Amino acid sequence: MAKGDDAIMRKKNRHNRKRVRSSESAVSARAAAIIASKRRRKAGQRRICEGMCYTLPTPDDPYNERHGKKEPEKNKKKKSKDNPSEKQNQKKMLVGSGENLLEQSCPSKFLIVCLNAIKNAWREEGELEEGDISSWGLDLWRCCSNGLSNVLDTSGSCGTREQIAWTVSVVSDIIARKEKQGILVSSPYLLYIVPTQEKAVQVRSICKPLKALGIHAVSLHPGASIQHQLRGLKSCEPEFLISTPGRLLELISLKAVDISSVSLLVIDGLGIGCSEEMKYADKLNSIKETITSNPHVMVFSNHCDQMAALAHNLLGGPITRLSLNDSVTSRSAFISQNVHHCASQEQKIAKIQEILLQSMRDEGKLTKMLLVMKSESKNELTASLLNLENCTISNTSSSGSFSLHHREKVMRVVVKDKQSLQLDKVENFEMVLVADLPSAIEEYVEILTRIARHSVTGVLHSIFCQADAHLTKSLIDLLTECKQAVPQFLMDFDSLVDL
């Protein structure tokens, strides 16, 4: 045995002898534990397991991790300073009943991830982005975050690649957030209707990068056999379903696909069906009737007036208008412009009466119209309306607003002059009558492009007099650009001005 081991053994034996000698006068184990516990209490130290015995949990310290000790004042002050900013930056979360999206103050990280996945796929394929449409995408996202209202886009006949990328990314974010909140998501959640096979292939290729993020898309079109598509539908439950109207109705008749619980219906290329309007309209209406879950609708349409009735039938109630460009043609889509002629200022009151009565006959039981005219003509108009046959006026106010009653129909007329007219309020009216044209055509365009922002169709009436002859050329060009009928009297005025 080495010398070092001997030394260790001697030291250990000496320690054992001392312990035996001291144990003769020592207290019992129970008394020693009590003494040790008392010393720990006096020293402010105790075991973690004894924490709940000495101190009850509080709202600030529910798990008693601080063992009854107060939080340092420095930390309290620091937290009180940070709380207001945390509340401002905190995202607003509003859980809906399954139809509304969770409301947020800024786009989520998952939405940006979806967009980047699609754009990275474009770069790998050597395709360049056509332009930055982030402002359009944020407007679409705001519509979704406010409850996903129906959307009408009049930028062109079909949605661009960037618009489709934003649309599917926003919907993917909706699905991800609903699943995170434990809300059951229907399959398919999005039904994307396209006019042609080529458009279906394009939309499917844009959705393809989202598969790695858990979003599956299936395209249905006449280019593939129906048996192949039947096997594909049975093998998965896609979140996105992209289809042409004819092939979708064929699969529905075979009970191969169920779209009754679709939450969002996107109709891309509405104006392309103008050549076969009735046939195309019947197919879309049949698809809309098959969906029993009252889906939200988004329509990409051109400025074809023949599609106004179909778009109104598909979209229904309050909508949000979106457009990639600020052109007058795009912003005034589906808004009718009617220019009336008066030989003198004295005939204006009679013409206003005629327009009001005609509008009451054409419109429904409850109608609202904005009347823009000079302030000095308000009282004269109200007095003249009191003498109308088969028509009564009520609810008059100092501002000149009143209600007209004609048989069972009621029209609320809000009268404003140019000084008190607020352009941001014009968007709440579907019917506007400009009794006195502005001095510049830009003011007329401003009113035109703000009408019916929350409805599909709108009507703008205007009264043209001899004093407005300087607007003849501009008004003709505007009507021609918007594909509206140009009255003959405007053409006559234009020829006289040229002379």
CSV table of C-alpha atoms in Angstrom, one decimal:
chain,number,residue,atom,x,y,z
A,1,MET,CA,0.0,0.0,0.0
A,2,ALA,CA,1.4,3.4,-0.9
A,3,LYS,CA,2.2,6.0,1.7
A,4,GLY,CA,-0.4,8.3,0.4
A,5,ASP,CA,-3.1,5.8,1.0
A,6,ASP,CA,-2.0,5.4,4.6
A,7,ALA,CA,-2.3,9.1,5.3
A,8,ILE,CA,-5.8,9.1,3.9
A,9,MET,CA,-7.0,6.2,6.0
A,10,ARG,CA,-5.5,7.8,9.2
A,11,LYS,CA,-7.3,11.0,8.5
A,12,LYS,CA,-10.6,9.2,7.9
A,13,ASN,CA,-10.3,7.2,11.1
A,14,ARG,CA,-9.6,10.3,13.1
A,15,HIS,CA,-12.7,12.0,11.8
A,16,ASN,CA,-14.8,8.9,12.7
A,17,ARG,CA,-13.5,8.9,16.3
A,18,LYS,CA,-14.4,12.6,16.8
A,19,ARG,CA,-18.0,12.0,15.5
A,20,VAL,CA,-18.5,9.1,17.9
A,21,ARG,CA,-17.3,11.1,20.8
A,22,SER,CA,-19.6,14.0,20.0
A,23,SER,CA,-22.7,11.8,19.4
A,24,GLU,CA,-22.8,10.8,23.1
A,25,SER,CA,-23.9,14.4,24.1
A,26,ALA,CA,-25.8,15.2,20.8
A,27,VAL,CA,-29.6,15.7,20.6
A,28,SER,CA,-32.0,13.5,18.6
A,29,ALA,CA,-32.4,13.7,14.8
A,30,ARG,CA,-35.9,15.4,15.2
A,31,ALA,CA,-34.6,18.0,17.6
A,32,ALA,CA,-31.7,18.7,15.3
A,33,ALA,CA,-34.0,19.2,12.3
A,34,ILE,CA,-36.1,21.7,14.3
A,35,ILE,CA,-33.0,23.7,15.4
A,36,ALA,CA,-31.7,23.8,11.8
A,37,SER,CA,-35.1,25.0,10.5
A,38,LYS,CA,-35.2,27.7,13.1
A,39,ARG,CA,-31.7,28.9,12.2
A,40,ARG,CA,-32.7,29.0,8.5
A,41,ARG,CA,-35.8,31.1,9.3
A,42,LYS,CA,-33.8,33.6,11.3
A,43,ALA,CA,-31.2,33.8,8.4
A,44,GLY,CA,-34.0,34.3,5.8
A,45,GLN,CA,-33.3,31.0,4.1
A,46,ARG,CA,-35.4,28.0,3.7
A,47,ARG,CA,-35.9,25.1,1.4
A,48,ILE,CA,-38.0,25.5,-1.8
A,49,CYS,CA,-40.4,22.7,-0.6
A,50,GLU,CA,-41.2,24.8,2.6
A,51,GLY,CA,-42.2,27.9,0.5
A,52,MET,CA,-45.9,27.3,0.3
A,53,CYS,CA,-46.0,26.6,4.1
A,54,TYR,CA,-44.8,30.0,5.0
A,55,THR,CA,-46.1,32.3,2.2
A,56,LEU,CA,-49.2,32.1,0.2
A,57,PRO,CA,-49.0,32.7,-3.6
A,58,THR,CA,-50.0,36.1,-5.0
A,59,PRO,CA,-51.2,37.3,-8.4
A,60,ASP,CA,-47.8,38.9,-9.0
A,61,ASP,CA,-46.0,35.6,-7.9
A,62,PRO,CA,-48.5,32.8,-8.5
A,63,TYR,CA,-45.9,30.0,-8.1
A,64,ASN,CA,-44.2,31.6,-5.1
A,65,GLU,CA,-40.9,31.7,-7.0
A,66,ARG,CA,-39.7,34.7,-5.0
A,67,HIS,CA,-40.4,32.9,-1.7
A,68,GLY,CA,-42.3,35.9,-0.2
A,69,LYS,CA,-39.6,38.4,-1.1
A,70,LYS,CA,-40.8,41.8,-2.5
A,71,GLU,CA,-39.8,42.7,-6.1
A,72,PRO,CA,-37.0,45.2,-6.2
A,73,GLU,CA,-38.2,48.8,-6.8
A,74,LYS,CA,-35.9,49.2,-9.9
A,75,ASN,CA,-37.6,46.3,-11.7
A,76,LYS,CA,-41.1,47.7,-10.9
A,77,LYS,CA,-40.2,51.1,-12.3
A,78,LYS,CA,-38.8,49.6,-15.4
A,79,LYS,CA,-41.9,47.5,-16.0
A,80,SER,CA,-44.2,50.5,-15.5
A,81,LYS,CA,-42.3,52.4,-18.2
A,82,ASP,CA,-42.4,49.5,-20.6
A,83,ASN,CA,-46.1,48.6,-20.3
A,84,PRO,CA,-47.5,51.5,-22.4
A,85,SER,CA,-45.2,50.8,-25.3
A,86,GLU,CA,-45.9,47.1,-25.0
A,87,LYS,CA,-49.6,47.8,-25.2
A,88,GLN,CA,-49.2,49.9,-28.3
A,89,ASN,CA,-47.1,47.3,-30.1
A,90,GLN,CA,-49.2,44.4,-29.0
A,91,LYS,CA,-51.2,42.8,-31.8
A,92,LYS,CA,-55.0,43.1,-31.5
A,93,MET,CA,-56.4,39.6,-31.4
A,94,LEU,CA,-60.2,39.2,-31.9
A,95,VAL,CA,-61.4,35.6,-32.3
A,96,GLY,CA,-64.4,35.3,-34.5
A,97,SER,CA,-67.1,32.7,-34.7
A,98,GLY,CA,-65.3,30.9,-37.5
A,99,GLU,CA,-66.1,33.4,-40.3
A,100,ASN,CA,-64.2,36.5,-39.2
A,101,LEU,CA,-60.4,36.7,-39.3
A,102,LEU,CA,-58.4,37.5,-36.2
A,103,GLU,CA,-57.8,41.2,-36.3
A,104,GLN,CA,-54.2,42.4,-36.2
A,105,SER,CA,-52.5,45.7,-36.4
A,106,CYS,CA,-49.9,44.6,-38.9
A,107,PRO,CA,-49.4,41.6,-41.3
A,108,SER,CA,-48.2,38.4,-39.6
A,109,LYS,CA,-44.8,36.8,-40.1
A,110,PHE,CA,-46.4,33.8,-41.7
A,111,LEU,CA,-47.9,35.9,-44.5
A,112,ILE,CA,-44.5,37.4,-45.3
A,113,VAL,CA,-43.1,33.8,-45.3
A,114,CYS,CA,-45.7,32.7,-47.9
A,115,LEU,CA,-44.9,35.7,-50.1
A,116,ASN,CA,-41.2,35.1,-49.9
A,117,ALA,CA,-41.6,31.4,-50.7
A,118,ILE,CA,-43.5,32.3,-53.9
A,119,LYS,CA,-41.0,35.0,-54.9
A,120,ASN,CA,-38.1,32.8,-54.3
A,121,ALA,CA,-39.6,30.2,-56.6
A,122,TRP,CA,-40.0,32.8,-59.3
A,123,ARG,CA,-36.3,33.8,-59.0
A,124,GLU,CA,-35.2,30.1,-59.2
A,125,GLU,CA,-37.2,29.8,-62.4
A,126,GLY,CA,-35.7,33.0,-63.8
A,127,GLU,CA,-39.0,34.9,-63.8
A,128,LEU,CA,-38.8,38.6,-62.7
A,129,GLU,CA,-41.5,40.4,-60.7
A,130,GLU,CA,-43.7,42.7,-62.7
A,131,GLY,CA,-43.9,45.4,-60.1
A,132,ASP,CA,-44.4,46.3,-56.5
A,133,ILE,CA,-48.0,46.0,-55.5
A,134,SER,CA,-47.5,46.0,-51.7
A,135,SER,CA,-50.0,48.9,-51.3
A,136,TRP,CA,-52.7,46.8,-53.1
A,137,GLY,CA,-51.8,43.8,-51.0
A,138,LEU,CA,-52.0,45.7,-47.8
A,139,ASP,CA,-55.4,47.1,-48.8
A,140,LEU,CA,-56.5,43.5,-49.4
A,141,TRP,CA,-55.1,42.4,-46.1
A,142,ARG,CA,-57.0,45.2,-44.3
A,143,CYS,CA,-60.2,44.0,-45.9
A,144,CYS,CA,-59.5,40.5,-44.6
A,145,SER,CA,-58.5,41.7,-41.1
A,146,ASN,CA,-61.8,43.7,-40.8
A,147,GLY,CA,-63.9,40.6,-41.4
A,148,LEU,CA,-63.1,39.7,-45.0
A,149,SER,CA,-65.7,41.8,-46.8
A,150,ASN,CA,-66.5,41.1,-50.4
A,151,VAL,CA,-63.9,42.6,-52.8
A,152,LEU,CA,-64.3,43.9,-56.3
A,153,ASP,CA,-61.0,44.6,-58.3
A,154,THR,CA,-61.4,46.4,-61.6
A,155,SER,CA,-57.7,46.7,-62.6
A,156,GLY,CA,-58.2,44.3,-65.6
A,157,SER,CA,-60.0,41.3,-66.9
A,158,CYS,CA,-57.7,38.9,-64.9
A,159,GLY,CA,-55.6,39.1,-61.8
A,160,THR,CA,-51.9,39.5,-62.2
A,161,ARG,CA,-49.3,37.1,-60.8
A,162,GLU,CA,-48.5,39.5,-58.0
A,163,GLN,CA,-52.2,39.9,-57.1
A,164,ILE,CA,-52.7,36.1,-57.1
A,165,ALA,CA,-49.6,35.7,-54.9
A,166,TRP,CA,-51.0,38.2,-52.4
A,167,THR,CA,-54.4,36.7,-52.4
A,168,VAL,CA,-53.3,33.1,-51.7
A,169,SER,CA,-50.8,34.3,-49.1
A,170,VAL,CA,-53.4,36.3,-47.2
A,171,VAL,CA,-55.8,33.3,-47.3
A,172,SER,CA,-53.0,31.0,-46.1
A,173,ASP,CA,-52.4,33.3,-43.2
A,174,ILE,CA,-56.2,33.2,-42.4
A,175,ILE,CA,-56.1,29.4,-42.3
A,176,ALA,CA,-52.9,29.2,-40.2
A,177,ARG,CA,-54.3,31.6,-37.6
A,178,LYS,CA,-57.7,29.9,-37.4
A,179,GLU,CA,-56.0,26.5,-36.9
A,180,LYS,CA,-53.8,28.1,-34.2
A,181,GLN,CA,-56.9,29.2,-32.4
A,182,GLY,CA,-58.4,25.7,-32.7
A,183,ILE,CA,-61.1,26.7,-35.2
A,184,LEU,CA,-62.0,23.9,-37.6
A,185,VAL,CA,-61.1,24.9,-41.2
A,186,SER,CA,-63.3,23.6,-44.1
A,187,SER,CA,-61.7,21.7,-47.0
A,188,PRO,CA,-61.5,23.3,-49.5
A,189,TYR,CA,-61.4,26.7,-47.8
A,190,LEU,CA,-60.7,28.7,-51.0
A,191,LEU,CA,-62.4,28.0,-54.3
A,192,TYR,CA,-60.6,29.8,-57.2
A,193,ILE,CA,-62.7,30.0,-60.4
A,194,VAL,CA,-60.7,30.7,-63.6
A,195,PRO,CA,-62.0,31.1,-67.2
A,196,THR,CA,-59.4,28.9,-69.0
A,197,GLN,CA,-57.1,25.9,-68.5
A,198,GLU,CA,-54.0,28.2,-69.0
A,199,LYS,CA,-55.1,30.4,-66.1
A,200,ALA,CA,-55.7,27.3,-63.9
A,201,VAL,CA,-52.1,26.1,-64.5
A,202,GLN,CA,-50.8,29.6,-63.7
A,203,VAL,CA,-52.6,29.8,-60.4
A,204,ARG,CA,-51.6,26.3,-59.5
A,205,SER,CA,-47.9,27.1,-60.1
A,206,ILE,CA,-48.1,30.1,-57.9
A,207,CYS,CA,-49.6,28.0,-55.1
A,208,LYS,CA,-47.1,25.2,-55.4
A,209,PRO,CA,-44.4,26.7,-53.1
A,210,LEU,CA,-47.0,26.9,-50.3
A,211,LYS,CA,-47.1,23.1,-50.2
A,212,ALA,CA,-44.0,23.0,-48.0
A,213,LEU,CA,-45.8,25.3,-45.6
A,214,GLY,CA,-48.8,22.9,-45.3
A,215,ILE,CA,-51.1,24.5,-47.9
A,216,HIS,CA,-52.2,22.1,-50.6
A,217,ALA,CA,-53.8,23.2,-53.9
A,218,VAL,CA,-55.5,21.1,-56.6
A,219,SER,CA,-56.4,22.3,-60.1
A,220,LEU,CA,-59.3,21.0,-62.1
A,221,HIS,CA,-59.5,21.7,-65.9
A,222,PRO,CA,-60.4,20.0,-69.1
A,223,GLY,CA,-56.7,19.5,-70.0
A,224,ALA,CA,-56.5,16.4,-67.7
A,225,SER,CA,-58.7,13.3,-67.7
A,226,ILE,CA,-61.5,13.3,-65.2
A,227,GLN,CA,-60.4,9.9,-63.8
A,228,HIS,CA,-57.0,11.3,-63.0
A,229,GLN,CA,-58.6,14.3,-61.2
A,230,LEU,CA,-61.0,12.0,-59.3
A,231,ARG,CA,-58.0,10.0,-57.9
A,232,GLY,CA,-56.3,13.2,-57.0
A,233,LEU,CA,-59.3,14.5,-55.0
A,234,LYS,CA,-59.5,11.2,-53.1
A,235,SER,CA,-55.8,11.2,-52.2
A,236,CYS,CA,-55.8,14.5,-50.3
A,237,GLU,CA,-58.0,17.2,-48.8
A,238,PRO,CA,-56.8,20.4,-50.4
A,239,GLU,CA,-57.1,23.8,-48.8
A,240,PHE,CA,-57.2,25.5,-52.3
A,241,LEU,CA,-59.3,24.3,-55.2
A,242,ILE,CA,-58.6,25.9,-58.6
A,243,SER,CA,-61.1,25.0,-61.3
A,244,THR,CA,-62.8,26.1,-64.5
A,245,PRO,CA,-66.6,26.4,-64.1
A,246,GLY,CA,-67.5,23.6,-66.6
A,247,ARG,CA,-65.2,21.0,-65.1
A,248,LEU,CA,-66.2,21.9,-61.5
A,249,LEU,CA,-69.9,21.5,-62.3
A,250,GLU,CA,-69.2,18.1,-63.9
A,251,LEU,CA,-67.3,16.9,-60.8
A,252,ILE,CA,-70.1,18.2,-58.6
A,253,SER,CA,-72.7,16.2,-60.6
A,254,LEU,CA,-70.6,13.1,-60.0
A,255,LYS,CA,-70.4,13.9,-56.2
A,256,ALA,CA,-66.6,13.8,-56.5
A,257,VAL,CA,-66.1,17.2,-54.7
A,258,ASP,CA,-68.0,19.0,-52.0
A,259,ILE,CA,-67.9,22.8,-52.1
A,260,SER,CA,-70.8,23.5,-49.8
A,261,SER,CA,-68.6,24.7,-46.9
A,262,VAL,CA,-66.3,26.9,-49.0
A,263,SER,CA,-65.4,30.1,-47.0
A,264,LEU,CA,-63.9,32.2,-49.8
A,265,LEU,CA,-64.9,32.3,-53.5
A,266,VAL,CA,-62.6,34.0,-55.9
A,267,ILE,CA,-63.8,34.6,-59.5
A,268,ASP,CA,-60.9,35.6,-61.8
A,269,GLY,CA,-61.5,36.9,-65.3
A,270,LEU,CA,-65.2,37.9,-65.0
A,271,GLY,CA,-65.1,40.0,-68.2
A,272,ILE,CA,-63.7,37.2,-70.3
A,273,GLY,CA,-67.2,35.6,-70.4
A,274,CYS,CA,-68.8,38.6,-72.2
A,275,SER,CA,-68.9,36.6,-75.5
A,276,GLU,CA,-71.0,33.9,-73.8
A,277,GLU,CA,-72.6,36.0,-71.2
A,278,MET,CA,-75.7,34.0,-70.4
A,279,LYS,CA,-74.0,30.6,-70.5
A,280,TYR,CA,-71.1,31.9,-68.3
A,281,ALA,CA,-73.4,33.7,-65.9
A,282,ASP,CA,-75.5,30.5,-65.4
A,283,LYS,CA,-72.5,28.5,-64.6
A,284,LEU,CA,-71.2,31.0,-62.0
A,285,ASN,CA,-74.6,31.4,-60.4
A,286,SER,CA,-75.0,27.6,-60.2
A,287,ILE,CA,-71.6,27.4,-58.4
A,288,LYS,CA,-72.6,30.2,-56.0
A,289,GLU,CA,-75.9,28.4,-55.2
A,290,THR,CA,-74.1,25.2,-54.5
A,291,ILE,CA,-72.1,26.8,-51.7
A,292,THR,CA,-74.4,26.9,-48.6
A,293,SER,CA,-72.0,28.4,-46.2
A,294,ASN,CA,-72.6,32.1,-47.3
A,295,PRO,CA,-69.0,32.6,-48.5
A,296,HIS,CA,-67.1,35.8,-49.0
A,297,VAL,CA,-66.6,36.7,-52.6
A,298,MET,CA,-63.7,38.3,-54.5
A,299,VAL,CA,-64.1,39.2,-58.2
A,300,PHE,CA,-61.4,40.3,-60.7
A,301,SER,CA,-63.3,42.0,-63.5
A,302,ASN,CA,-62.7,44.4,-66.4
A,303,HIS,CA,-64.9,47.4,-67.2
A,304,CYS,CA,-67.4,45.5,-69.4
A,305,ASP,CA,-70.8,47.0,-68.5
A,306,GLN,CA,-72.5,43.7,-69.5
A,307,MET,CA,-70.9,42.1,-66.5
A,308,ALA,CA,-72.3,44.7,-64.0
A,309,ALA,CA,-75.5,42.8,-63.3
A,310,LEU,CA,-73.6,39.5,-62.9
A,311,ALA,CA,-71.0,41.1,-60.6
A,312,HIS,CA,-73.8,42.6,-58.5
A,313,ASN,CA,-75.5,39.3,-58.2
A,314,LEU,CA,-72.3,37.5,-57.2
A,315,LEU,CA,-71.0,40.1,-54.7
A,316,GLY,CA,-74.3,41.2,-53.2
A,317,GLY,CA,-74.0,43.4,-50.1
A,318,PRO,CA,-71.4,46.0,-49.0
A,319,ILE,CA,-68.1,45.6,-50.9
A,320,THR,CA,-64.6,47.1,-51.0
A,321,ARG,CA,-63.3,48.4,-54.4
A,322,LEU,CA,-59.6,47.8,-55.1
A,323,SER,CA,-57.5,48.8,-58.2
A,324,LEU,CA,-53.9,48.6,-59.2
A,325,ASN,CA,-54.0,51.9,-61.0
A,326,ASP,CA,-55.6,55.3,-60.5
A,327,SER,CA,-57.1,55.6,-64.0
A,328,VAL,CA,-60.6,57.1,-64.2
A,329,THR,CA,-61.8,54.0,-66.2
A,330,SER,CA,-60.8,51.6,-63.5
A,331,ARG,CA,-62.0,53.6,-60.6
A,332,SER,CA,-65.4,54.4,-62.2
A,333,ALA,CA,-66.2,50.9,-63.4
A,334,PHE,CA,-69.9,50.0,-63.4
A,335,ILE,CA,-70.9,53.6,-62.7
A,336,SER,CA,-73.3,55.1,-65.2
A,337,GLN,CA,-72.9,58.7,-66.2
A,338,ASN,CA,-76.1,60.6,-67.4
A,339,VAL,CA,-75.6,64.1,-68.7
A,340,HIS,CA,-78.9,66.1,-69.0
A,341,HIS,CA,-79.3,69.4,-70.9
A,342,CYS,CA,-81.1,72.6,-69.7
A,343,ALA,CA,-81.4,75.6,-72.0
A,344,SER,CA,-81.4,78.0,-69.0
A,345,GLN,CA,-80.9,78.1,-65.3
A,346,GLU,CA,-84.7,78.5,-64.7
A,347,GLN,CA,-85.3,75.0,-66.2
A,348,LYS,CA,-82.9,73.3,-63.7
A,349,ILE,CA,-85.5,72.9,-60.9
A,350,ALA,CA,-88.0,71.2,-63.3
A,351,LYS,CA,-85.2,68.9,-64.5
A,352,ILE,CA,-84.2,68.0,-60.9
A,353,GLN,CA,-87.8,67.1,-60.2
A,354,GLU,CA,-87.9,65.0,-63.2
A,355,ILE,CA,-84.7,63.1,-62.3
A,356,LEU,CA,-85.9,62.6,-58.7
A,357,LEU,CA,-89.2,61.1,-59.7
A,358,GLN,CA,-87.7,58.9,-62.4
A,359,SER,CA,-85.1,57.6,-59.9
A,360,MET,CA,-87.9,56.8,-57.4
A,361,ARG,CA,-89.7,54.8,-60.1
A,362,ASP,CA,-86.6,52.9,-61.1
A,363,GLU,CA,-85.1,52.2,-57.7
A,364,GLY,CA,-86.3,50.1,-54.7
A,365,LYS,CA,-88.4,51.1,-51.8
A,366,LEU,CA,-85.6,52.9,-49.9
A,367,THR,CA,-83.2,55.1,-51.9
A,368,LYS,CA,-80.6,57.7,-50.9
A,369,MET,CA,-79.3,60.4,-53.2
A,370,LEU,CA,-76.8,63.2,-52.9
A,371,LEU,CA,-77.7,66.5,-54.6
A,372,VAL,CA,-74.9,69.0,-55.2
A,373,MET,CA,-76.1,72.5,-56.1
A,374,LYS,CA,-75.6,76.1,-55.3
A,375,SER,CA,-76.5,77.2,-51.8
A,376,GLU,CA,-78.9,79.9,-53.0
A,377,SER,CA,-81.0,77.4,-54.9
A,378,LYS,CA,-81.7,75.1,-51.9
A,379,ASN,CA,-84.8,77.0,-50.6
A,380,GLU,CA,-86.2,77.4,-54.1
A,381,LEU,CA,-85.9,73.6,-54.7
A,382,THR,CA,-87.6,72.7,-51.4
A,383,ALA,CA,-90.5,75.1,-52.1
A,384,SER,CA,-91.0,73.7,-55.6
A,385,LEU,CA,-91.0,70.1,-54.4
A,386,LEU,CA,-93.9,70.9,-52.1
A,387,ASN,CA,-96.1,71.5,-55.1
A,388,LEU,CA,-95.4,68.1,-56.8
A,389,GLU,CA,-98.4,66.0,-57.5
A,390,ASN,CA,-98.6,62.5,-55.9
A,391,CYS,CA,-95.4,63.3,-54.0
A,392,THR,CA,-95.0,64.6,-50.4
A,393,ILE,CA,-91.9,66.0,-48.6
A,394,SER,CA,-91.0,65.4,-45.0
A,395,ASN,CA,-88.1,65.5,-42.5
A,396,THR,CA,-86.8,68.8,-43.8
A,397,SER,CA,-83.8,70.3,-42.1
A,398,SER,CA,-81.9,73.6,-42.1
A,399,SER,CA,-79.2,72.0,-44.2
A,400,GLY,CA,-81.8,71.3,-47.0
A,401,SER,CA,-82.0,67.5,-46.6
A,402,PHE,CA,-85.5,66.0,-46.9
A,403,SER,CA,-87.4,62.8,-47.7
A,404,LEU,CA,-89.6,62.3,-50.7
A,405,HIS,CA,-92.6,60.0,-50.5
A,406,HIS,CA,-94.1,58.8,-53.8
A,407,ARG,CA,-96.8,56.1,-53.3
A,408,GLU,CA,-95.0,53.3,-51.4
A,409,LYS,CA,-91.5,54.5,-52.2
A,410,VAL,CA,-89.2,56.7,-50.1
A,411,MET,CA,-86.2,58.7,-51.2
A,412,ARG,CA,-83.8,60.5,-48.8
A,413,VAL,CA,-82.2,63.4,-50.5
A,414,VAL,CA,-79.1,65.0,-49.0
A,415,VAL,CA,-78.5,68.5,-50.4
A,416,LYS,CA,-74.9,69.9,-50.3
A,417,ASP,CA,-73.3,72.9,-51.8
A,418,LYS,CA,-69.7,72.9,-53.2
A,419,GLN,CA,-68.3,74.5,-50.0
A,420,SER,CA,-69.9,72.1,-47.6
A,421,LEU,CA,-69.3,69.0,-49.7
A,422,GLN,CA,-66.9,66.5,-48.2
A,423,LEU,CA,-65.5,64.2,-50.9
A,424,ASP,CA,-64.8,61.4,-48.4
A,425,LYS,CA,-68.6,61.2,-47.7
A,426,VAL,CA,-69.5,60.8,-51.4
A,427,GLU,CA,-68.5,57.2,-51.3
A,428,ASN,CA,-71.5,56.4,-49.2
A,429,PHE,CA,-73.9,57.3,-52.0
A,430,GLU,CA,-74.9,55.1,-55.0
A,431,MET,CA,-76.7,58.0,-56.6
A,432,VAL,CA,-75.4,61.6,-57.1
A,433,LEU,CA,-76.9,64.5,-58.9
A,434,VAL,CA,-74.7,67.4,-59.8
A,435,ALA,CA,-77.1,70.2,-60.5
A,436,ASP,CA,-74.3,72.8,-61.0
A,437,LEU,CA,-71.2,71.5,-62.8
A,438,PRO,CA,-67.9,72.7,-61.3
A,439,SER,CA,-65.7,75.1,-63.1
A,440,ALA,CA,-63.0,72.4,-63.7
A,441,ILE,CA,-63.4,68.9,-65.0
A,442,GLU,CA,-61.0,67.6,-62.3
A,443,GLU,CA,-63.7,68.3,-59.6
A,444,TYR,CA,-66.2,66.3,-61.6
A,445,VAL,CA,-63.7,63.4,-62.0
A,446,GLU,CA,-63.1,63.5,-58.2
A,447,ILE,CA,-66.8,63.1,-57.5
A,448,LEU,CA,-67.1,60.4,-60.2
A,449,THR,CA,-64.2,58.3,-58.8
A,450,ARG,CA,-65.5,58.4,-55.3
A,451,ILE,CA,-69.1,57.3,-55.9
A,452,ALA,CA,-70.3,53.9,-54.7
A,453,ARG,CA,-67.0,52.8,-53.1
A,454,HIS,CA,-69.0,50.2,-51.1
A,455,SER,CA,-71.4,49.0,-53.9
A,456,VAL,CA,-70.9,47.4,-57.3
A,457,THR,CA,-73.0,49.9,-59.3
A,458,GLY,CA,-73.6,53.6,-59.1
A,459,VAL,CA,-75.3,56.4,-61.0
A,460,LEU,CA,-74.0,60.0,-61.6
A,461,HIS,CA,-76.5,62.5,-63.0
A,462,SER,CA,-75.3,66.0,-64.1
A,463,ILE,CA,-77.1,69.0,-65.6
A,464,PHE,CA,-75.3,70.8,-68.5
A,465,CYS,CA,-76.2,74.5,-69.3
A,466,GLN,CA,-75.0,77.1,-71.6
A,467,ALA,CA,-72.7,78.4,-68.9
A,468,ASP,CA,-70.8,75.1,-68.9
A,469,ALA,CA,-69.8,75.3,-72.6
A,470,HIS,CA,-66.1,75.5,-71.7
A,471,LEU,CA,-66.4,71.9,-70.3
A,472,THR,CA,-67.8,70.4,-73.5
A,473,LYS,CA,-64.5,69.0,-74.9
A,474,SER,CA,-63.3,67.6,-71.6
A,475,LEU,CA,-66.7,66.0,-70.8
A,476,ILE,CA,-66.9,64.3,-74.2
A,477,ASP,CA,-63.3,62.9,-73.8
A,478,LEU,CA,-64.2,61.6,-70.3
A,479,LEU,CA,-67.4,59.9,-71.4
A,480,THR,CA,-65.6,58.4,-74.4
A,481,GLU,CA,-62.8,57.1,-72.2
A,482,CYS,CA,-65.3,55.6,-69.7
A,483,LYS,CA,-67.2,54.0,-72.6
A,484,GLN,CA,-70.3,56.0,-71.8
A,485,ALA,CA,-72.9,57.3,-74.3
A,486,VAL,CA,-72.2,60.8,-75.5
A,487,PRO,CA,-75.4,62.9,-75.8
A,488,GLN,CA,-76.0,64.6,-79.1
A,489,PHE,CA,-76.4,68.0,-77.6
A,490,LEU,CA,-72.7,67.8,-76.3
A,491,MET,CA,-71.6,67.0,-79.9
A,492,ASP,CA,-73.5,70.0,-81.1
A,493,PHE,CA,-72.0,72.3,-78.5
A,494,ASP,CA,-68.5,70.9,-79.4
A,495,SER,CA,-69.0,71.8,-83.1
A,496,LEU,CA,-70.2,75.3,-82.2
A,497,VAL,CA,-67.2,75.9,-80.0
A,498,ASP,CA,-64.9,74.8,-82.9
A,499,LEU,CA,-66.5,77.3,-85.1
